[in-house]
XYZ file of C-alpha atoms in Angstrom:
408
model
C 140.175 -172.858 107.308
C 140.018 -168.990 106.284
C 138.049 -166.197 107.491
C 135.927 -164.050 105.897
C 136.048 -159.194 106.726
C 134.372 -158.353 109.750
C 133.984 -154.384 108.253
C 131.052 -153.647 110.780
C 133.788 -154.877 113.320
C 135.318 -151.067 115.272
C 138.033 -150.269 116.959
C 139.038 -147.814 119.558
C 140.027 -145.863 117.024
C 136.186 -145.751 115.543
C 135.003 -142.549 114.133
C 138.768 -141.175 113.304
C 138.773 -140.647 109.703
C 142.307 -139.941 108.256
C 142.545 -138.891 104.709
C 146.346 -140.471 103.105
C 148.689 -139.592 100.712
C 151.313 -141.686 101.628
C 153.175 -143.982 99.970
C 155.206 -147.004 99.776
C 156.008 -148.427 103.532
C 156.874 -145.144 106.430
C 152.831 -143.908 105.795
C 151.713 -146.677 104.901
C 152.338 -149.000 107.760
C 151.401 -146.031 110.299
C 147.639 -145.904 108.713
C 147.822 -149.589 108.984
C 148.149 -149.382 112.291
C 145.137 -146.484 112.998
C 143.017 -148.702 110.542
C 143.811 -151.535 112.694
C 142.449 -149.688 115.323
C 139.463 -149.306 113.363
C 140.075 -145.760 111.679
C 138.166 -144.860 108.626
C 141.435 -144.581 106.014
C 140.314 -143.844 102.966
C 143.734 -144.289 100.727
C 144.644 -141.480 98.158
C 146.071 -142.818 94.465
C 147.407 -141.579 91.830
C 145.744 -143.251 88.302
C 149.008 -145.297 88.562
C 148.677 -146.651 91.705
C 150.728 -146.933 94.328
C 154.491 -147.782 93.945
C 154.602 -151.000 96.010
C 151.736 -152.631 94.562
C 154.117 -153.948 92.000
C 156.071 -155.580 93.633
C 155.870 -158.882 94.408
C 155.730 -161.982 95.245
C 151.441 -161.594 93.560
C 148.435 -162.950 91.765
C 147.111 -160.279 89.747
C 148.463 -157.505 88.934
C 148.874 -154.519 91.634
C 148.084 -157.273 94.411
C 151.368 -157.472 95.785
C 152.289 -159.290 98.538
C 153.722 -155.851 100.486
C 151.220 -154.082 99.544
C 148.277 -156.250 100.884
C 149.804 -156.256 104.597
C 150.852 -152.421 104.813
C 147.195 -151.594 103.008
C 144.204 -154.110 104.744
C 142.074 -152.510 106.558
C 141.726 -148.857 104.404
C 139.538 -147.791 101.330
C 141.479 -146.718 98.048
C 140.012 -144.066 96.195
C 141.975 -142.708 92.741
C 142.896 -138.957 92.113
C 144.691 -137.366 89.087
C 145.671 -134.963 91.952
C 147.382 -132.860 88.945
C 143.760 -132.121 87.387
C 141.738 -129.047 89.401
C 139.111 -131.434 89.336
C 141.444 -133.857 91.048
C 142.532 -131.071 93.047
C 139.074 -130.009 94.103
C 137.671 -133.542 95.908
C 140.546 -133.940 97.730
C 139.863 -130.499 98.853
C 136.950 -132.017 99.768
C 137.616 -135.229 101.950
C 139.875 -133.155 103.564
C 137.070 -131.293 105.194
C 135.123 -134.830 106.712
C 139.165 -136.442 107.677
C 140.476 -135.489 111.389
C 143.261 -135.396 109.827
C 145.944 -135.711 105.954
C 149.340 -137.931 106.630
C 151.286 -137.095 103.251
C 155.310 -137.915 102.787
C 155.842 -136.290 99.961
C 158.207 -132.367 99.860
C 156.187 -129.597 101.458
C 156.874 -127.605 98.781
C 155.632 -130.197 95.969
C 152.008 -130.709 98.730
C 152.022 -126.197 98.106
C 152.406 -127.050 94.661
C 149.674 -130.010 93.818
C 147.534 -126.833 96.139
C 147.919 -129.614 98.866
C 149.732 -126.803 101.358
C 148.290 -127.047 105.034
C 147.316 -123.369 104.605
C 145.069 -124.367 101.536
C 144.407 -127.867 103.350
C 143.464 -125.658 106.447
C 140.795 -123.026 104.811
C 138.866 -125.716 104.134
C 138.960 -127.635 107.888
C 140.463 -125.608 109.984
C 140.400 -128.312 112.888
C 142.149 -131.088 110.655
C 145.767 -132.745 111.471
C 148.326 -132.284 108.504
C 151.040 -134.544 109.352
C 154.172 -134.314 106.779
C 156.727 -138.623 107.549
C 159.563 -137.878 105.588
C 163.536 -138.090 105.466
C 164.387 -135.000 106.973
C 163.081 -132.309 109.003
C 162.244 -129.072 106.916
C 164.144 -126.602 109.471
C 167.965 -128.816 108.815
C 170.171 -127.762 105.474
C 169.167 -131.683 104.075
C 165.749 -130.500 103.981
C 164.707 -132.130 100.727
C 166.963 -135.383 100.608
C 165.232 -138.477 98.835
C 164.748 -140.889 101.886
C 164.465 -144.698 101.745
C 165.583 -147.091 104.213
C 168.544 -147.831 102.938
C 170.004 -144.653 102.966
C 168.005 -144.077 106.878
C 169.791 -146.874 107.933
C 173.340 -146.184 107.272
C 173.475 -142.240 108.157
C 172.187 -143.076 111.285
C 174.907 -145.692 111.614
C 172.942 -149.040 112.029
C 175.152 -150.233 109.218
C 178.496 -149.804 110.744
C 177.358 -151.454 114.268
C 175.982 -154.159 112.281
C 179.741 -154.285 110.909
C 181.113 -153.337 114.350
C 179.767 -155.887 116.091
C 180.610 -158.834 113.372
C 183.467 -157.985 112.280
C 182.479 -157.745 108.737
C 181.566 -156.184 106.175
C 179.047 -152.606 107.084
C 175.081 -154.337 106.455
C 171.517 -153.740 106.702
C 168.962 -155.380 109.058
C 167.432 -156.918 106.733
C 163.693 -155.529 107.412
C 162.340 -151.909 106.309
C 163.607 -151.405 110.231
C 163.358 -147.488 109.323
C 160.036 -147.046 108.296
C 158.649 -149.262 110.358
C 159.870 -147.561 113.377
C 158.845 -144.193 111.896
C 156.138 -145.488 111.286
C 154.275 -145.743 115.055
C 156.327 -142.374 116.086
C 153.669 -141.551 112.466
C 150.885 -143.334 114.597
C 151.775 -142.160 117.510
C 152.052 -137.739 116.866
C 148.982 -138.552 114.465
C 146.572 -139.725 117.189
C 148.087 -137.599 119.542
C 147.813 -134.671 117.754
C 143.762 -135.312 116.618
C 142.904 -135.210 120.474
C 144.638 -132.088 120.976
C 142.157 -130.456 118.083
C 139.185 -132.164 119.325
C 140.131 -130.749 123.008
C 141.086 -127.911 121.661
C 138.755 -127.107 118.051
C 142.088 -126.348 116.439
C 143.885 -128.411 114.564
C 147.907 -128.504 113.226
C 151.082 -129.137 111.783
C 152.865 -131.847 112.212
C 156.383 -132.865 111.324
C 157.420 -136.999 111.591
C 160.983 -136.921 109.898
C 162.263 -140.301 109.472
C 166.658 -139.248 109.793
C 165.299 -137.727 113.449
C 162.905 -140.633 113.940
C 165.675 -143.303 113.651
C 168.253 -140.966 115.079
C 166.841 -141.334 117.896
C 165.781 -144.471 117.847
C 169.777 -144.824 117.800
C 171.479 -142.593 120.784
C 169.037 -143.661 122.611
C 170.728 -147.232 122.678
C 174.319 -146.299 121.934
C 174.994 -142.809 122.617
C 176.953 -144.551 125.776
C 179.818 -142.228 127.030
C 179.387 -139.528 124.986
C 175.114 -138.724 127.265
C 177.640 -136.946 129.498
C 179.875 -133.366 129.160
C 182.394 -134.192 129.101
C 182.494 -137.432 127.696
C 182.909 -140.747 129.754
C 184.667 -142.745 127.216
C 182.915 -143.971 123.171
C 179.986 -143.916 122.080
C 178.039 -147.434 122.377
C 176.236 -149.516 124.465
C 178.950 -152.472 125.106
C 176.092 -155.454 125.148
C 174.337 -155.236 122.158
C 178.331 -154.203 120.271
C 180.174 -157.501 122.016
C 181.382 -159.886 118.797
C 179.462 -162.831 120.416
C 176.266 -161.422 121.126
C 174.373 -163.519 118.169
C 172.852 -167.313 118.314
C 174.812 -169.527 120.568
C 176.117 -171.972 118.233
C 175.653 -176.047 119.806
C 176.729 -178.933 119.699
C 173.944 -179.555 116.277
C 171.874 -176.555 115.457
C 171.425 -172.298 116.829
C 169.780 -171.878 120.252
C 169.389 -168.024 121.679
C 169.971 -167.022 125.459
C 169.769 -164.217 127.341
C 171.685 -164.885 130.510
C 170.986 -161.463 132.236
C 170.743 -161.249 135.984
C 172.311 -162.768 139.553
C 170.003 -165.237 139.677
C 170.307 -166.744 135.872
C 173.707 -166.622 136.270
C 173.521 -168.017 139.341
C 171.213 -171.711 137.863
C 173.746 -171.690 134.983
C 176.415 -171.742 136.746
C 174.593 -174.710 138.600
C 173.320 -176.125 135.708
C 176.766 -176.317 133.744
C 178.832 -178.003 137.538
C 180.505 -174.741 137.852
C 179.135 -172.707 141.221
C 182.599 -171.356 142.439
C 182.431 -169.179 139.014
C 179.441 -167.321 140.878
C 183.107 -165.316 142.886
C 184.536 -164.844 139.587
C 185.620 -161.138 139.392
C 184.591 -161.529 136.114
C 181.064 -163.023 136.477
C 180.126 -161.671 140.461
C 177.704 -158.949 140.025
C 175.743 -157.511 137.140
C 178.845 -154.180 136.472
C 181.630 -156.832 136.180
C 179.613 -158.629 133.646
C 179.636 -155.584 131.530
C 183.065 -155.001 132.538
C 183.413 -157.764 130.961
C 181.168 -158.619 128.399
C 183.126 -159.919 125.437
C 185.023 -162.816 127.855
C 182.006 -163.355 129.191
C 179.516 -164.002 125.753
C 182.449 -165.492 124.649
C 182.399 -167.871 128.259
C 179.055 -168.548 126.963
C 179.514 -169.640 123.244
C 182.243 -172.084 124.803
C 179.930 -174.028 127.200
C 177.102 -174.058 124.674
C 178.672 -175.656 122.216
C 178.767 -178.709 124.075
C 175.574 -179.971 124.289
C 172.916 -180.526 121.531
C 170.506 -177.357 121.058
C 166.696 -179.801 122.561
C 168.985 -180.660 124.933
C 170.235 -176.690 126.427
C 166.200 -175.517 125.531
C 164.959 -178.728 127.835
C 167.806 -177.793 131.057
C 167.748 -174.357 129.906
C 163.975 -173.749 130.876
C 163.966 -175.879 134.171
C 166.373 -173.699 135.363
C 164.208 -170.633 134.032
C 166.626 -169.307 132.312
C 166.048 -167.157 129.672
C 166.076 -169.156 126.038
C 164.919 -169.876 123.307
C 165.079 -172.284 119.487
C 166.196 -170.433 116.272
C 163.148 -169.337 113.660
C 164.128 -169.308 110.176
C 160.401 -167.403 108.754
C 158.992 -170.340 108.004
C 159.581 -172.016 111.257
C 157.747 -168.504 112.477
C 154.560 -169.389 110.985
C 154.611 -172.808 112.368
C 154.898 -171.400 116.258
C 153.187 -173.109 118.124
C 152.467 -170.350 120.698
C 151.509 -167.332 116.972
C 149.261 -170.892 116.506
C 147.097 -171.181 119.961
C 146.799 -167.247 119.859
C 145.027 -166.637 116.522
C 147.696 -164.707 115.302
C 148.275 -165.958 111.568
C 144.940 -164.505 110.005
C 143.403 -167.380 107.246
C 141.342 -164.535 104.758
C 139.564 -164.968 102.126
C 140.694 -162.251 99.358
C 138.227 -161.312 96.997
C 140.095 -161.165 93.825
C 143.418 -162.412 95.503
C 142.553 -165.601 97.148
C 143.434 -167.013 100.427
C 145.937 -165.017 102.165
C 147.788 -165.348 104.862
C 148.713 -161.567 107.544
C 148.908 -161.297 110.727
C 146.050 -159.872 113.377
C 145.499 -156.561 114.601
C 148.353 -156.267 117.772
C 147.011 -156.301 121.294
C 143.437 -157.038 122.791
C 140.133 -154.690 123.057
C 137.794 -156.365 125.668
C 135.643 -153.590 125.007
C 136.767 -151.953 121.401
C 138.034 -154.923 120.392
C 139.930 -155.073 116.810
C 139.496 -156.714 113.586
C 140.339 -157.278 109.809
C 137.304 -155.430 108.929
C 138.991 -154.578 105.380
C 140.928 -156.905 102.777
C 143.534 -154.135 101.361
C 141.707 -152.244 98.456
C 142.305 -152.833 94.172
C 143.395 -150.056 93.101
C 139.679 -147.062 92.474
C 138.145 -150.024 94.719
C 136.041 -147.083 96.495
C 136.576 -143.842 94.527
C 132.321 -143.706 93.824
C 131.727 -145.410 97.231
C 133.613 -142.324 98.833
C 132.982 -139.748 96.654
C 129.232 -139.736 96.725
C 129.483 -139.408 100.629
C 131.914 -136.258 99.921
C 129.223 -134.812 97.562
C 128.926 -136.714 93.764
C 126.217 -137.665 92.134
C 126.564 -140.228 90.434
C 126.941 -137.728 86.620
C 129.718 -136.331 88.302
C 131.673 -139.018 88.545
C 131.365 -141.318 85.598
C 132.582 -137.650 84.430
C 136.098 -137.786 86.157
C 136.191 -141.815 85.432
C 136.058 -141.195 81.999
C 138.186 -138.339 81.341
C 140.505 -139.960 83.872
C 140.797 -137.576 86.772
C 139.372 -140.758 89.186
C 139.020 -144.925 88.345
C 136.447 -146.969 89.493
C 138.211 -150.953 90.376
C 135.153 -152.614 90.533
C 134.669 -151.887 86.834
């Protein structure tokens, strides 16, 4: 059964207002998370709209599936920022916002008339956050950055090849966009808290390359952590060639035998208790030192029985294991169904859709799907009126293509 959005619901960020000038994935993902938590996110789009609107499948033009998920709990305002009137409207909106988020080069923002200095002159308390490819402090400043490029440049594709023995490949999701997008969300909330306490805003920079490098090196700096180095880079367990779903007699399962108790139980389960004192398996350190051999041994054992038999026996032995899902299988998961994770919503223009619920539970300030992803310019008139524009002024801007009313 489909549900209607609950526009009056409030989350823990109710009362925070964000002017979102970002597009595609990283910035919109950050503001989707913050919108889910109750922030009022005003999404400023050019007359052509966010490029991601065009990525299908879709029922209606400009309302692709990625756009629908990344832009719920937001209001869409169309402004042509290359016109004086559009620029002035954007600056006027910034006056009532806690933060402004953008993802183009700072130099491009300055050319538009939206430099930090210009925005802070209208609102000294604003957090002015740039989320783009590379820090302005280094030689890569201004380079184009997309998820594939960042995955390649931070070692993800090469590590996939090292682990699998196959060709380099990217992770099959917008991993860098979404991982660094969470950094963006955290940074924005942190800076807003500081501004509310101090009365002063600030510029913040969250670069995609450095954000993903931070994540990768946290796992894989390895021996290069130390000076002089104590061995090669890389986390050996993660790079073991058999670290992947295990083939069973009739499919695959996911299995991680991690601590000493798990291993004792596993050896009892397979009738090999003597392996507890084997020098390859007797301790966490020993298993780490022989990780390729350890994973290969488990792979050979798991291949001898059917998937469901293994899952039943492993659960009985309190050893962490799970089924291997496709995305279609994930949608049918009983736990997600029981927790209401997949929400069935009636979108006013797109009809019934599925979307993941806001993450987490907040007892005192529950989150909600307050607004479905907006049509292009759906809230232009509403937001501009709140900023002090009268109906005649908005109509004049619409007539000249500076704004659009998505309700027309």
